[in-house]
Amino acid sequence: MALVDDVKTELASIVDEPATVKQAQAATMMRFGGGLRVVQKHIIVECRFDNLEAAKWLQQTIRTVYQHDALLLKSKITTPQGVVDRFIVRVMRSGGALALQSGLLDRHNRRPVVGLPTDIVSGNIAQIKGAWRGAFLAQGSLSDPGKAGKLEIACPTRETAMALEGAARRLGVTAKIENVRETSFHIRIRDSDSIERMLLLMGATRTSREWSGKRVDGESRGKANRLANFDDANMRRSAKAAVEASEKIVHAFEVLGDDIPQNLRDAGQLRLDHRDASLEQLGQLADPPVSKDAIAGRIRRLLQLADRTVKKREAEAKKQAEGEAKASDDSAAAPKTAPAEKAAAAETKVAASSEA
């Protein structure tokens, strides 16, 4: 079983959420899993899933939360990977009522919503987590550890992708919309730390730990391979830049001591603690997370503050040295004046005696 199946099975086992959260998750599953269609002027809700437990969760929630009967069917489809099972949840007789209750039909004009229901988009954080959980159960995929990190959800419309993007932002995770084809939109999270955070927020605690552990092992092997082939010019330049940046930050800490704004100190310490991380990764590791431009700006201001402090101290030292040199010259010139005056006085006395 692929790890993504483990994630979906774990998410589908979450059953102790409040009714509003279950409604947010169920509505999103229906929206992303297929949604509404009209058969002989009757609205039918029909959703397809690649995970049996996800389909069972939706069927049970429709029965217990919305009080409608739902069928669970199984079909087989042919894909490039071979014949696979798909699980269908279908609501026939009360499809229209369910669509209104879930918000998939606008309550004012009775038209299908193009994005997600307003109650979900403007809901609380628990509902936002439920919406992401539902979208992942319906159309989510996760890269295997050791490969380039990617958590991805196929979205039925651009509006649904935008809704998920905004929901992720409310959760403190950066997700981006990618237009795969002209009418196909995907929401993607590529940063490994952000993927782990989203898995935890959705509720996949166990599989998040498993994915993270395998990812770290893969990254360690990759790092060993990169070190073994360190002749690569780009890596050598990157390593040199990382070393230089760390050395400058250490020097800045030594120069400034305790006189450093806390946000600049935190940014510098993040760079020292994670010397191989990119600026985007450092931004995600910050508390709270910030953009890569923000973390780069803080490190730059830290180094500039240290440079100004060094220049100020050098100017003060130079000024002090000049003052001490001038004082030394004045003290050295003072003893020479007295003998000259004495000699002049003696000459005056001699001249006076001669005249007498």
XYZ file of C-alpha atoms in Angstrom, residues 125-275:
151
model
C -9.870 26.999 11.890
C -11.328 23.582 12.722
C -13.633 23.859 9.693
C -10.708 24.961 7.503
C -8.760 21.870 8.593
C -11.826 19.754 7.839
C -12.090 21.261 4.351
C -8.461 20.453 3.561
C -8.962 16.956 4.963
C -11.996 16.456 2.717
C -10.230 17.760 -0.386
C -7.265 15.461 0.229
C -9.498 12.435 0.789
C -11.228 13.149 -2.517
C -8.371 14.163 -4.819
C -5.143 14.228 -2.807
C -1.780 12.711 -3.660
C 1.545 12.616 -1.830
C 5.011 11.955 -3.198
C 6.882 9.001 -1.787
C 9.740 9.791 0.633
C 13.070 10.096 -1.143
C 11.510 11.850 -4.132
C 10.971 15.579 -4.556
C 8.424 16.576 -1.909
C 4.928 17.263 -3.233
C 1.471 17.251 -1.677
C -1.079 17.847 -4.412
C -4.847 18.133 -4.790
C -6.607 18.137 -8.160
C -9.305 20.822 -8.115
C -12.507 20.876 -10.216
C -12.293 24.634 -10.893
C -9.919 27.557 -10.445
C -12.281 28.911 -7.781
C -11.981 25.756 -5.681
C -8.186 25.934 -6.016
C -8.256 29.563 -4.870
C -10.440 28.606 -1.908
C -7.941 25.927 -0.826
C -5.041 28.327 -1.312
C -6.690 30.864 0.987
C -7.553 28.160 3.512
C -3.924 26.993 3.581
C -2.813 30.580 4.171
C -5.101 30.766 7.214
C -3.365 27.626 8.514
C 0.075 29.193 8.022
C 1.034 26.990 5.063
C 2.099 28.200 1.627
C 0.270 26.417 -1.196
C 0.369 27.433 -4.851
C -2.050 26.997 -7.733
C -0.654 25.388 -10.870
C -2.525 25.236 -14.146
C -1.811 21.706 -15.381
C -4.002 22.024 -18.472
C -6.298 24.728 -19.741
C -9.188 23.526 -17.574
C -7.278 21.581 -14.913
C -6.048 23.232 -11.732
C -3.945 21.718 -8.984
C -3.042 23.112 -5.574
C 0.459 22.065 -4.538
C 2.714 22.228 -1.508
C 6.354 21.498 -2.363
C 8.307 22.464 0.745
C 8.923 19.335 2.834
C 8.410 21.072 6.181
C 5.146 22.599 4.937
C 3.962 19.183 3.749
C 4.658 17.709 7.169
C 2.832 20.608 8.833
C -0.228 20.206 6.608
C -0.383 16.463 7.255
C -0.389 17.183 10.983
C -3.031 19.903 10.641
C -5.310 17.568 8.675
C -4.930 14.942 11.411
C -2.542 12.403 9.854
C -0.265 12.293 12.889
C 1.042 8.760 12.476
C 1.679 8.840 8.738
C 3.177 12.320 9.032
C 5.847 10.925 11.358
C 6.435 8.019 8.983
C 6.729 10.303 5.950
C 9.028 12.693 7.795
C 11.288 9.886 9.039
C 11.659 8.380 5.589
C 12.234 11.838 4.122
C 15.078 12.538 6.562
C 16.683 9.202 5.708
C 16.399 9.991 2.019
C 17.828 13.465 2.490
C 20.743 12.041 4.492
C 21.548 9.618 1.696
C 21.199 12.389 -0.843
C 23.501 14.624 1.152
C 26.114 11.858 1.343
C 25.908 11.411 -2.415
C 26.243 15.135 -2.982
C 29.306 15.299 -0.764
C 30.835 12.377 -2.641
C 30.431 14.365 -5.869
C 31.487 17.715 -4.480
C 33.286 18.671 -7.686
C 30.029 20.044 -8.970
C 30.633 23.789 -9.384
C 27.177 24.915 -8.290
C 27.332 22.935 -5.065
C 30.793 24.242 -4.300
C 29.627 27.817 -4.757
C 26.549 27.190 -2.615
C 28.628 25.584 0.131
C 31.102 28.470 0.057
C 28.289 31.026 0.248
C 26.695 29.179 3.186
C 30.018 29.081 5.062
C 30.664 32.777 4.410
C 27.162 33.747 5.518
C 27.502 31.738 8.724
C 30.913 33.272 9.466
C 29.520 36.774 8.967
C 26.625 36.040 11.326
C 28.981 34.655 13.991
C 31.090 37.815 13.634
C 27.961 39.981 13.882
C 26.925 38.234 17.107
C 30.422 38.811 18.543
C 30.402 42.494 17.569
C 26.894 43.310 18.754
C 26.711 41.115 21.847
C 23.346 41.532 23.557
C 22.512 44.705 21.630
C 20.574 42.950 18.826
C 16.844 43.243 18.029
C 15.199 39.901 18.777
C 13.838 39.329 15.262
C 17.307 39.842 13.764
C 18.896 37.561 16.357
C 16.325 34.826 15.639
C 16.947 35.059 11.889
C 20.702 34.813 12.351
C 20.389 31.882 14.731
C 18.137 30.049 12.248
C 20.839 30.368 9.597
C 23.478 29.023 12.011
C 21.241 26.135 13.094
C 20.251 25.185 9.523
C 23.264 26.007 7.368
